[in-house]
CSV table of C-alpha atoms and ligand atoms in Angstrom, one decimal:
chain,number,residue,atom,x,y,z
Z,19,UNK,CA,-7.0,21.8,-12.2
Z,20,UNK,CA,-4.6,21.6,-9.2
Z,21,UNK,CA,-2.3,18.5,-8.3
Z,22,UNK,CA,0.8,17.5,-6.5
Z,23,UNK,CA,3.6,17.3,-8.8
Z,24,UNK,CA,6.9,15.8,-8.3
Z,25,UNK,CA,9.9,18.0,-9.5
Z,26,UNK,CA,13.2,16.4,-8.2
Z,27,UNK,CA,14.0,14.8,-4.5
Z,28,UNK,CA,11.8,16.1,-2.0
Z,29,UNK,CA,10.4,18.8,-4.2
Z,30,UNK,CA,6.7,18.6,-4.7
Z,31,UNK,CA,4.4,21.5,-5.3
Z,32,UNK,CA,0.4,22.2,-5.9
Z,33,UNK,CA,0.5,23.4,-9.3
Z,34,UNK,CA,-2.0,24.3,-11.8
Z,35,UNK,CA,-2.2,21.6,-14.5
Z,36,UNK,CA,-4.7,20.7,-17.3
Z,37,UNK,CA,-7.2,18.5,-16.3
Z,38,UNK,CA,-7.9,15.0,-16.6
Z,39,UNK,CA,-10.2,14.2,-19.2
Z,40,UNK,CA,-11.5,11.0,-21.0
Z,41,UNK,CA,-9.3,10.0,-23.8
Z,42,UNK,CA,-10.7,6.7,-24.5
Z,43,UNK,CA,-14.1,5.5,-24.5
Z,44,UNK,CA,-14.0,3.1,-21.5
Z,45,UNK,CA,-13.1,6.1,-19.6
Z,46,UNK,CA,-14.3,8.1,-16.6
Z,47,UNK,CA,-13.0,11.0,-14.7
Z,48,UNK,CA,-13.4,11.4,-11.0
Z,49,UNK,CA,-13.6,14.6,-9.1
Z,50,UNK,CA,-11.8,13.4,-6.0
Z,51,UNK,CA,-12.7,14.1,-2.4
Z,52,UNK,CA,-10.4,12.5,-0.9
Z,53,UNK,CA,-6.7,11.0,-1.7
Z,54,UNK,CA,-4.3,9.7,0.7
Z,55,UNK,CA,-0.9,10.3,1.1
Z,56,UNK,CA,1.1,6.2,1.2
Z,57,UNK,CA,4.5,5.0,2.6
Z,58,UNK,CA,5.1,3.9,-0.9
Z,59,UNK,CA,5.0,7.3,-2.5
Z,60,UNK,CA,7.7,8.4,0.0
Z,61,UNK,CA,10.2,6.0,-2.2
Z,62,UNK,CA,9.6,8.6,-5.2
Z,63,UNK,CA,9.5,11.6,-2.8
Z,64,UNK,CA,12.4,10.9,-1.6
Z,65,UNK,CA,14.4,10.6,-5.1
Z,66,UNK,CA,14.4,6.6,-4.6
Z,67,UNK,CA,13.0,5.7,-8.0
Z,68,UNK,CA,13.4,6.8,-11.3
Z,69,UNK,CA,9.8,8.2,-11.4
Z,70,UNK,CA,9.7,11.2,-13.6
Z,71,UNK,CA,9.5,14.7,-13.1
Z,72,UNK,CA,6.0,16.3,-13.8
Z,73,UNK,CA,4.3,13.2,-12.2
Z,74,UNK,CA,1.3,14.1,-10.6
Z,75,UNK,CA,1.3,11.2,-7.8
Z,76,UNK,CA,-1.9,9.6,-5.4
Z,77,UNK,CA,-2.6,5.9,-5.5
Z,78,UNK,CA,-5.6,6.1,-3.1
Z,79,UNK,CA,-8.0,7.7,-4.8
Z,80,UNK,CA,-12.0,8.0,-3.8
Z,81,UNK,CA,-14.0,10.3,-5.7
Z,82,UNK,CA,-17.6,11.4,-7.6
Z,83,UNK,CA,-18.1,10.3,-11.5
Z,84,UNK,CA,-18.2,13.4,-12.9
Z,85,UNK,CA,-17.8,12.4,-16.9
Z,86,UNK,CA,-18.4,9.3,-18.5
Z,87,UNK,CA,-17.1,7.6,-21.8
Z,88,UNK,CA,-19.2,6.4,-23.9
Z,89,UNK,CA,-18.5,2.5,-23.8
Z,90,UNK,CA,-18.8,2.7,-20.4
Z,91,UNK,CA,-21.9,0.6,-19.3
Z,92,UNK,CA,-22.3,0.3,-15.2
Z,93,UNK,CA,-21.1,2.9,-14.0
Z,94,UNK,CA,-23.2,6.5,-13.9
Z,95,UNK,CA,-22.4,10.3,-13.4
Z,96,UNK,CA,-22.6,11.0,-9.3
Z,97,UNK,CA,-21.5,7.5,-8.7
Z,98,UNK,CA,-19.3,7.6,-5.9
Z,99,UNK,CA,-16.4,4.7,-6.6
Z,100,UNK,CA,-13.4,4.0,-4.6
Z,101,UNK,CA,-10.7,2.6,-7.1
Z,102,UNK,CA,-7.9,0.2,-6.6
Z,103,UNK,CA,-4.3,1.7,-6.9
Z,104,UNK,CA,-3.6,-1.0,-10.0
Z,105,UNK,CA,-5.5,-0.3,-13.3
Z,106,UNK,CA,-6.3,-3.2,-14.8
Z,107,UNK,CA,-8.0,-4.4,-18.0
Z,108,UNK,CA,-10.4,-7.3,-16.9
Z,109,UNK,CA,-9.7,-9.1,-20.0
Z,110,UNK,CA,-5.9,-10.1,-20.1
Z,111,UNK,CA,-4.0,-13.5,-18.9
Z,112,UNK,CA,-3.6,-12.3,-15.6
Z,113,UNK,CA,-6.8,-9.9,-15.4
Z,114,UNK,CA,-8.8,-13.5,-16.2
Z,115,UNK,CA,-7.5,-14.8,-13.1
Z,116,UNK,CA,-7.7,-12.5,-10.8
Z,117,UNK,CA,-4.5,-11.3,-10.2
Z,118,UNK,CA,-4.9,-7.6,-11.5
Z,119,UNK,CA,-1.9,-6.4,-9.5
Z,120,UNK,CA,0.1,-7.6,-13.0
Z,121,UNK,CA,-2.4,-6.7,-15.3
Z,122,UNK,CA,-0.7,-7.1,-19.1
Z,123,UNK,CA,-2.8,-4.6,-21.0
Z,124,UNK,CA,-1.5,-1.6,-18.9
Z,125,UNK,CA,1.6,-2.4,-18.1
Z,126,UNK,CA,5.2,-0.5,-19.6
Z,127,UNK,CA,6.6,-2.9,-21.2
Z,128,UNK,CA,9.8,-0.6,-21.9
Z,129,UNK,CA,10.4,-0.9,-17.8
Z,130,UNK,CA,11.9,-4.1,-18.0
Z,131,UNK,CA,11.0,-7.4,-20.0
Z,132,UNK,CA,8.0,-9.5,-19.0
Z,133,UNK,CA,7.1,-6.1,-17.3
Z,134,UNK,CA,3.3,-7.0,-16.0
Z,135,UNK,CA,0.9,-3.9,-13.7
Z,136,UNK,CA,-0.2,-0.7,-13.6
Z,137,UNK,CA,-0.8,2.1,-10.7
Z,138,UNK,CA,-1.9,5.8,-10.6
Z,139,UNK,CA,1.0,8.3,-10.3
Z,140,UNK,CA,3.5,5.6,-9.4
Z,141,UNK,CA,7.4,4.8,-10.8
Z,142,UNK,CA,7.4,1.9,-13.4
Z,143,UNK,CA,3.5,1.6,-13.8
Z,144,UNK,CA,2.8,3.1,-16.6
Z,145,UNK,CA,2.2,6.8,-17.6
Z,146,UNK,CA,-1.0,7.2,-15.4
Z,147,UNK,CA,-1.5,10.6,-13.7
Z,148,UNK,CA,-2.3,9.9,-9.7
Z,149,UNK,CA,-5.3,11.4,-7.8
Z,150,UNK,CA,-3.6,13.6,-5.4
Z,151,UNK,CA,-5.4,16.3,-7.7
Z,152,UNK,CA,-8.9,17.3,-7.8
Z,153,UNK,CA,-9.7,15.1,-11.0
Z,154,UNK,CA,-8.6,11.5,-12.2
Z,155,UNK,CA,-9.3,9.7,-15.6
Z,156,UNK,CA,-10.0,6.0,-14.5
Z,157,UNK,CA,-9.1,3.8,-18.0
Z,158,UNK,CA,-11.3,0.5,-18.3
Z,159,UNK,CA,-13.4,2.0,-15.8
Z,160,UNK,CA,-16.8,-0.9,-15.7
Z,161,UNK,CA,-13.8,-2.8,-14.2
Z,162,UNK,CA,-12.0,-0.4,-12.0
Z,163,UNK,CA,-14.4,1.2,-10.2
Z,164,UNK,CA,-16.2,-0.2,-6.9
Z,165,UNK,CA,-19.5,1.4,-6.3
Z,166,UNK,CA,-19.8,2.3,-2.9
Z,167,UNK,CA,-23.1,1.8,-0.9
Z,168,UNK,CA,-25.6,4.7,0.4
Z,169,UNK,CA,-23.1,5.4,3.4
Z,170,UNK,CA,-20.3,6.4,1.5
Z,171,UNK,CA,-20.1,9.7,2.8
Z,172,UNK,CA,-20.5,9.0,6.3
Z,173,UNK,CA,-17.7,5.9,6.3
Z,174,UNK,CA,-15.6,7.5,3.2
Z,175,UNK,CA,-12.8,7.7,5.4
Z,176,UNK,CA,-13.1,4.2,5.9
Z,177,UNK,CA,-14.2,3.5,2.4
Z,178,UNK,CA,-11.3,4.7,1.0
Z,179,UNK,CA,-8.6,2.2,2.6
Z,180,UNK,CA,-9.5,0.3,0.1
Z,181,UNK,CA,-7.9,1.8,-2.7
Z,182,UNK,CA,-4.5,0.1,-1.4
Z,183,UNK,CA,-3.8,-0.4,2.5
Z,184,UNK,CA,-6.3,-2.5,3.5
Z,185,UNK,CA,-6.4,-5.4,0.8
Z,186,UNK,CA,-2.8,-5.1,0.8
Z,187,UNK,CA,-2.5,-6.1,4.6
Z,188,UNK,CA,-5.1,-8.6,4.1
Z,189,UNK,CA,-2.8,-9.8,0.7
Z,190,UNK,CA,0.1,-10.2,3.5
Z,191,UNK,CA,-2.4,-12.7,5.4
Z,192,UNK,CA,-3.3,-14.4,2.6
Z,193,UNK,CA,0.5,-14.6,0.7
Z,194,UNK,CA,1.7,-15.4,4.2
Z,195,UNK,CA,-1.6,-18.8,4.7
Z,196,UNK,CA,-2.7,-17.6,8.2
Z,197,UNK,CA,-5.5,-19.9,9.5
Z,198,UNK,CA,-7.4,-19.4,12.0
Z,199,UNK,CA,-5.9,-20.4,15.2
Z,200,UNK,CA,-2.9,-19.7,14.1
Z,201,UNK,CA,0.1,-16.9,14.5
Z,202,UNK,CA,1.2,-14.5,12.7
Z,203,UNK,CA,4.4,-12.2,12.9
Z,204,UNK,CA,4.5,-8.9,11.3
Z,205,UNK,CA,7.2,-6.6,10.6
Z,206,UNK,CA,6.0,-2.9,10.0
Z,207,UNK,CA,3.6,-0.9,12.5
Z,208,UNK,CA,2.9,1.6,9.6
Z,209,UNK,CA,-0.4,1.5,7.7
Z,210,UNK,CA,0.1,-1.6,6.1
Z,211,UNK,CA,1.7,-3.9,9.1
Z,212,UNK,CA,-1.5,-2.1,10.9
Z,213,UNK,CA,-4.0,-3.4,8.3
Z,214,UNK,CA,-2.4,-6.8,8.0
Z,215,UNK,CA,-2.9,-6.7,12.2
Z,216,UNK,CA,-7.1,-6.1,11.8
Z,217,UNK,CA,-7.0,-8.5,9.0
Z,218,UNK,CA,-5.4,-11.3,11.1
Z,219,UNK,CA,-7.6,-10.5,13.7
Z,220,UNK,CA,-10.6,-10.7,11.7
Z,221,UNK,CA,-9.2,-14.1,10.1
Z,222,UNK,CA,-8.6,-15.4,13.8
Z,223,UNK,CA,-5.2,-15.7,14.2
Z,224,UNK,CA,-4.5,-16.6,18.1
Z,225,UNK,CA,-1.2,-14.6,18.7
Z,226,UNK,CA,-0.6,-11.4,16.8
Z,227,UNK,CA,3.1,-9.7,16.8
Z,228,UNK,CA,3.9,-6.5,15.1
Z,229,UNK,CA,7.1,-5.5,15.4
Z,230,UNK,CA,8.5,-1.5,15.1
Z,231,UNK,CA,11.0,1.2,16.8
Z,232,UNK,CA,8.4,3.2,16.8
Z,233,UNK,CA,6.5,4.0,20.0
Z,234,UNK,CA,3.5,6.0,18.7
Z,235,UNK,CA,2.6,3.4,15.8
Z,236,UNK,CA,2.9,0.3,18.0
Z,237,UNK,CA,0.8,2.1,20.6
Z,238,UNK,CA,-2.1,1.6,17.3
Z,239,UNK,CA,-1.3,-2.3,17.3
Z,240,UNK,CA,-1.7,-2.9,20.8
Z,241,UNK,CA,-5.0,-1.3,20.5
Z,242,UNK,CA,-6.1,-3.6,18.1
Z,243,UNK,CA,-5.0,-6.1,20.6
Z,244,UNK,CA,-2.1,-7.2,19.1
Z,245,UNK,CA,1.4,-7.8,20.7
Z,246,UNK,CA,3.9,-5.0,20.1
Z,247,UNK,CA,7.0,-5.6,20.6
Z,248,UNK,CA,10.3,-2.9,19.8
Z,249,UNK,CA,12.7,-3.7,17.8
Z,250,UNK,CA,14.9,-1.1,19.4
Z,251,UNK,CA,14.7,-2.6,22.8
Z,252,UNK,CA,13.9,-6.5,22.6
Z,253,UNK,CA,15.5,-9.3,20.6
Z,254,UNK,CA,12.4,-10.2,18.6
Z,255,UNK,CA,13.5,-13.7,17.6
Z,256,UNK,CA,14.2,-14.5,21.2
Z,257,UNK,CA,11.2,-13.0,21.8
Z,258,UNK,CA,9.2,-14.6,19.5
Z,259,UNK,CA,10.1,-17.9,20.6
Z,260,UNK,CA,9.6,-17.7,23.7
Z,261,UNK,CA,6.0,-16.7,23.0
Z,262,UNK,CA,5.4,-19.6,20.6
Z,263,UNK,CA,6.7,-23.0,22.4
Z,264,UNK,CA,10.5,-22.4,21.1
Z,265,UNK,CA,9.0,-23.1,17.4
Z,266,UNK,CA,8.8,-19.4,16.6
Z,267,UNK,CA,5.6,-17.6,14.7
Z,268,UNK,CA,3.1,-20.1,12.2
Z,269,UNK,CA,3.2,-17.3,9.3
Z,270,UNK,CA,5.1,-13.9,8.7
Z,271,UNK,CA,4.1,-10.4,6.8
Z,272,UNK,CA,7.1,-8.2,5.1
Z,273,UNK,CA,5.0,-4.9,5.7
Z,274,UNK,CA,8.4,-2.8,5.4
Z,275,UNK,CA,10.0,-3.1,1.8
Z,276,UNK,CA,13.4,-2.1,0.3
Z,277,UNK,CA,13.9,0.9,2.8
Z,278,UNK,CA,13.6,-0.6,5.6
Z,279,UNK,CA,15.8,0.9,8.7
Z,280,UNK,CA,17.2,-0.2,12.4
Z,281,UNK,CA,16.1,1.9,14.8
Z,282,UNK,CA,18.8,4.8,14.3
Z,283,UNK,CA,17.6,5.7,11.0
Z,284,UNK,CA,20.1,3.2,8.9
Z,285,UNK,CA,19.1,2.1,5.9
Z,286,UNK,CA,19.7,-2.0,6.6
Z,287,UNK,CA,17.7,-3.5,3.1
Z,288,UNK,CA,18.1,-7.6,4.0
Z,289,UNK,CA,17.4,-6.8,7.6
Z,290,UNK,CA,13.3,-7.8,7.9
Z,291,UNK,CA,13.5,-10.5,5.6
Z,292,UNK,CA,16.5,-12.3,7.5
Z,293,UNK,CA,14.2,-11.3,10.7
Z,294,UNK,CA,11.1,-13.0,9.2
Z,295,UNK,CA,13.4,-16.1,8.2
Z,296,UNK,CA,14.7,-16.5,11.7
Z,297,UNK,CA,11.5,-16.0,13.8
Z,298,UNK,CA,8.9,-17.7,11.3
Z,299,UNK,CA,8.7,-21.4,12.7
Z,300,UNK,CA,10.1,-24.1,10.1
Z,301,UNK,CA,7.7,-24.5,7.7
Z,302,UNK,CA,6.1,-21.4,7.5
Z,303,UNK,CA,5.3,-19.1,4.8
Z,304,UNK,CA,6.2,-15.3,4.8
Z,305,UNK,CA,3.6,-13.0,2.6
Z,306,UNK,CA,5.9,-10.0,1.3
Z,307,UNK,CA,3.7,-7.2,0.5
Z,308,UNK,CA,6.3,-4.2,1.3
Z,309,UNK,CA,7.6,-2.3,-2.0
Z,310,UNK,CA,10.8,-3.6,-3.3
Z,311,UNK,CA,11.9,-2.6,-6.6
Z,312,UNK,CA,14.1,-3.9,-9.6
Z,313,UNK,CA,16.8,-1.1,-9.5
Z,314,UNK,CA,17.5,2.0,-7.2
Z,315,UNK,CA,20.7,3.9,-8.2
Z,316,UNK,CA,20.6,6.2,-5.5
Z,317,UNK,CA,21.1,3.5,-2.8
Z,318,UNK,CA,24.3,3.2,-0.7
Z,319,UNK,CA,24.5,-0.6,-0.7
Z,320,UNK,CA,25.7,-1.9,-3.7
Z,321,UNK,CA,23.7,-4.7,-4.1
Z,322,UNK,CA,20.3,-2.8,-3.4
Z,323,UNK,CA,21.3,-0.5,-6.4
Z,324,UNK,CA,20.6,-3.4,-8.6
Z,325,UNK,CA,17.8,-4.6,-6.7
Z,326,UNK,CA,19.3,-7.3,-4.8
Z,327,UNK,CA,19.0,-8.5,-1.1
Z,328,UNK,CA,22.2,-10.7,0.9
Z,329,UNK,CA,19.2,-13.0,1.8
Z,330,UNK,CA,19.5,-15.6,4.1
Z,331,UNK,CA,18.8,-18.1,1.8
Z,332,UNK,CA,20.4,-21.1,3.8
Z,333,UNK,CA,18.5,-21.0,6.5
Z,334,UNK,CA,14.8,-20.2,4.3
Z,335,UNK,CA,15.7,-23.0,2.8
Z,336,UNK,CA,16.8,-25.3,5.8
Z,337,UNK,CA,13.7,-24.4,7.1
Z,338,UNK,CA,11.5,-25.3,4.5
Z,339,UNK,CA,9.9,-22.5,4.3
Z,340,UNK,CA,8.0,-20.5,1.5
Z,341,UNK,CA,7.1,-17.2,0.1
Z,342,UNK,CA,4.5,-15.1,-1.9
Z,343,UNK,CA,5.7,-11.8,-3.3
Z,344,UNK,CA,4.2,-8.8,-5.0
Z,345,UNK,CA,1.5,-6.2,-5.0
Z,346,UNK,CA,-2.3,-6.5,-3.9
Z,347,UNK,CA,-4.5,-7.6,-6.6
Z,348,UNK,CA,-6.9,-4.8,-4.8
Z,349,UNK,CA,-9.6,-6.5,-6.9
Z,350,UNK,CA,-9.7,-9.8,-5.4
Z,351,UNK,CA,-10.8,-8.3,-2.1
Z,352,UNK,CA,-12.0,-5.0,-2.1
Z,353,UNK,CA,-15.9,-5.8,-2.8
Z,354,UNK,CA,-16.1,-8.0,0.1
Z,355,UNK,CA,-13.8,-5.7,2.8
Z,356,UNK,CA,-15.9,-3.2,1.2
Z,357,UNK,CA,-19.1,-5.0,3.4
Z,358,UNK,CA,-17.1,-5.5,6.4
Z,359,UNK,CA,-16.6,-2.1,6.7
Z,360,UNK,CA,-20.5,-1.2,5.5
Z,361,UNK,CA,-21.5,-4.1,8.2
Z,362,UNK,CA,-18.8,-2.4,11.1
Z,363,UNK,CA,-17.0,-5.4,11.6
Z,364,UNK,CA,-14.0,-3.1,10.3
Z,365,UNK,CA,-12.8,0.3,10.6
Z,366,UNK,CA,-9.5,1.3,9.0
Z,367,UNK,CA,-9.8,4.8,9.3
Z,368,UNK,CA,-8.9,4.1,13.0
Z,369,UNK,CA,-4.9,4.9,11.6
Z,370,UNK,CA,-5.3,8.7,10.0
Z,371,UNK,CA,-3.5,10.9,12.4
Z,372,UNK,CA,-4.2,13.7,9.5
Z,373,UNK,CA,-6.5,15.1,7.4
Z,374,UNK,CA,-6.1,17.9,5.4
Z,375,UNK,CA,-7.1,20.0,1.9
Z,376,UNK,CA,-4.5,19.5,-1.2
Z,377,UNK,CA,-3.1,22.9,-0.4
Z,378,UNK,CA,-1.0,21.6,2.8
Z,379,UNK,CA,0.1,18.0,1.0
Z,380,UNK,CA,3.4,19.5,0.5
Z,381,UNK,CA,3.8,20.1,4.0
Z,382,UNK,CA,2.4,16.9,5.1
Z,383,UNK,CA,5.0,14.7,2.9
Z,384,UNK,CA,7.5,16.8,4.6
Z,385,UNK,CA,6.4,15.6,8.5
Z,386,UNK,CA,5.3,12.0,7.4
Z,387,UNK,CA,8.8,11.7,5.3
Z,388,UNK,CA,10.3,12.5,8.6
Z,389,UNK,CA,8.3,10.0,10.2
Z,390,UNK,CA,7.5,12.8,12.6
Z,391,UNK,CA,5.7,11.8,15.7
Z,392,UNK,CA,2.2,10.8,15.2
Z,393,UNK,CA,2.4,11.5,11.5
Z,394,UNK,CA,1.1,7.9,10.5
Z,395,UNK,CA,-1.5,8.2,8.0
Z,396,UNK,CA,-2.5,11.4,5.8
Z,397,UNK,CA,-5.8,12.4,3.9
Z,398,UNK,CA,-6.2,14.8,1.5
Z,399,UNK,CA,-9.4,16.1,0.4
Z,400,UNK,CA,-8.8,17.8,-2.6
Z,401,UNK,CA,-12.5,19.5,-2.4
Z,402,UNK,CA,-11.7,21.2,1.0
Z,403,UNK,CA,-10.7,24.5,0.9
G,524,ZN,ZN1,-0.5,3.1,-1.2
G,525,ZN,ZN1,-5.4,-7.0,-17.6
């Protein structure tokens, strides 16, 4: 079969590879039709884990059963699933309680100690193959898959933001407590900021701020009718405050990570946490969703090479305020955005700028790595010629 393959720092080809198969007996394999292209698989791309080379990578993966395992029970050849980025066993510690972003049956334990999740194609998540390919074997697959409804195909586009960036924006909202009523700040106009925008709309936050440099993805939060404001141009805290009674923002979202960057390209890692810290109103809570990681010996900053952050700790803590961390347990929301988007109360495809076969994905990591103008979201479909 073909698949994207990493090879070394921004070296990734289509090359022929064997193909996926079931190895265990709670196994399926997908043929995908389509795949997506995330901000977080730009950290590999870009030589910014230790990921290794040969890795076939894709998270967001949407695709037809094609084979089934035999203990398999639920889920049938032509199914059409959408699958969240974690694999997950159902049946651990963690699995049992819904948080199957730290699942303890797949996990690598020889990443570090206590090491708890698994991902498709990803750095430090086990030895998974990713969809950007045209098959996938799904492990423990009765409890990974979601079965999509009889509009798949016409809203698979939409369907399959839920693989990662839509409960993960909604994960921010819920990590960070918005309430209805209330205000949320977000830092990060990419697909995940943009996602944690429609879910705070749809959760009824009064005041919605996304904060980016750049033009062409805040141009997509205003649409939703959300405030944009640039970071290049504005003093957000002041900004902030003066939009909220002096008290600054109710809740914040981290929708950014490890790499984040001031608006002339510079890699500044504590910079949108200390934001959050300063503009979130005593109090508040700040839901961290963007990818940080334990180690990244490539960095420039010292402390970020050992995964560490000059936090402003002082004032987080003079303020009272609290934190959730960590990825999306997908599962815990993906069946119910699953009917907001079969109801149209939600349409997260509204962010792809690009859609293309597998054959150009090389090219595509290329402009969206650059953060190329209007490059914001790509989809592959692995079935188109
Ligand atoms: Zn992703
Ligand atoms: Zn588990």
């Amino acid at each position: 079969m073909k698949a994207l393959v990493y090879h070394g720092p921004r070296k990734v080809s289509i090359d022929t590879v064997p193909d996926a198969k079931i190895e265990k007996a709670t196994d399926v394999v997908i043929r995908l039709t389509t795949t997506n292209i995330c901000g977080s698989d730009l950290h590999m791309y870009e030589g910014r884990t230790d990921v290794e080379k040969g890795k076939i990578l894709g998270h967001e993966n949407l695709g037809d059963v094609v084979e089934v395992g035999k203990a398999v029970d639920s889920i049938k050849k032509g199914d059409k699933v959408v699958l969240p980025f974690n694999i997950a066993c159902g049946f651990c510690a963690n699995c049992e309680r819904g948080l199957t972003g730290f699942c303890l049956t797949c996990a690598d334990p020889s990443v570090m100690p206590g090491m708890a999740g698994a991902a498709y194609g990803f750095a430090g998540m086990g030895p998974y193959s990713g969809g950007q390919a045209e098959y996938l074997r799904v492990p423990y697959a009765d409890f990974n898959c979601l079965k999509l409804p009889d509009d798949a195909a016409e809203k698979e586009n939409d369907y399959v933001m839920l693989s990662d960036i839509f409960p993960t924006g909604w994960h921010s909202t819920r990590l960070a407590g918005l309430k209805p009523g209330e205000s949320i700040l977000i830092y990060g106009a990419g697909p995940v900021g943009l996602m944690a925008a429609l879910s705070a709309k749809i959760q009824g936050a009064s005041q919605i701020f996304v904060v980016d440099h750049k033009a062409d993805r805040l141009a997509l939060a205003g649409k939703l009718g959300a405030t944009p404001i640039n970071s290049s141009n504005d003093d957000v805290s002041e900004q902030i405050r003066s939009l909220t009674n002096g008290l600054g923002a109710d809740c914040g979202a981290e929708c950014v990570g490890y790499q984040c960057s001031n608006s002339r390209g510079k890699e500044i890692p504590n910079m949108v946490m200390n934001a959050l810290v300063d503009a979130v109103k005593a109090t508040g809570t700040l839901g961290v969703v963007g990818v940080f990681i334990p180690q990244d010996p490539k960095a420039g900053d010292p402390l970020e090479k050992k995964g560490q952050l000059a936090f402003d700790f002082g004032k987080f803590w003079f303020k009272g305020q609290k934190m959730g961390t960590g990825q999306c347990n997908v599962k815990a929301y993906n069946r119910r955005l699953m009917q907001l988007i079969h109801h149209d109360k939600a349409n997260p495809s509204f962010i792809i700028s690009h859609e293309l076969p597998l054959a150009q994905a090389p090219e595509a990591y290329k402009h969206f790595d650059n953060r190329d103008e209007g490059w914001t979201k790509v989809i592959l479909h692995p079935q188109a010629a």
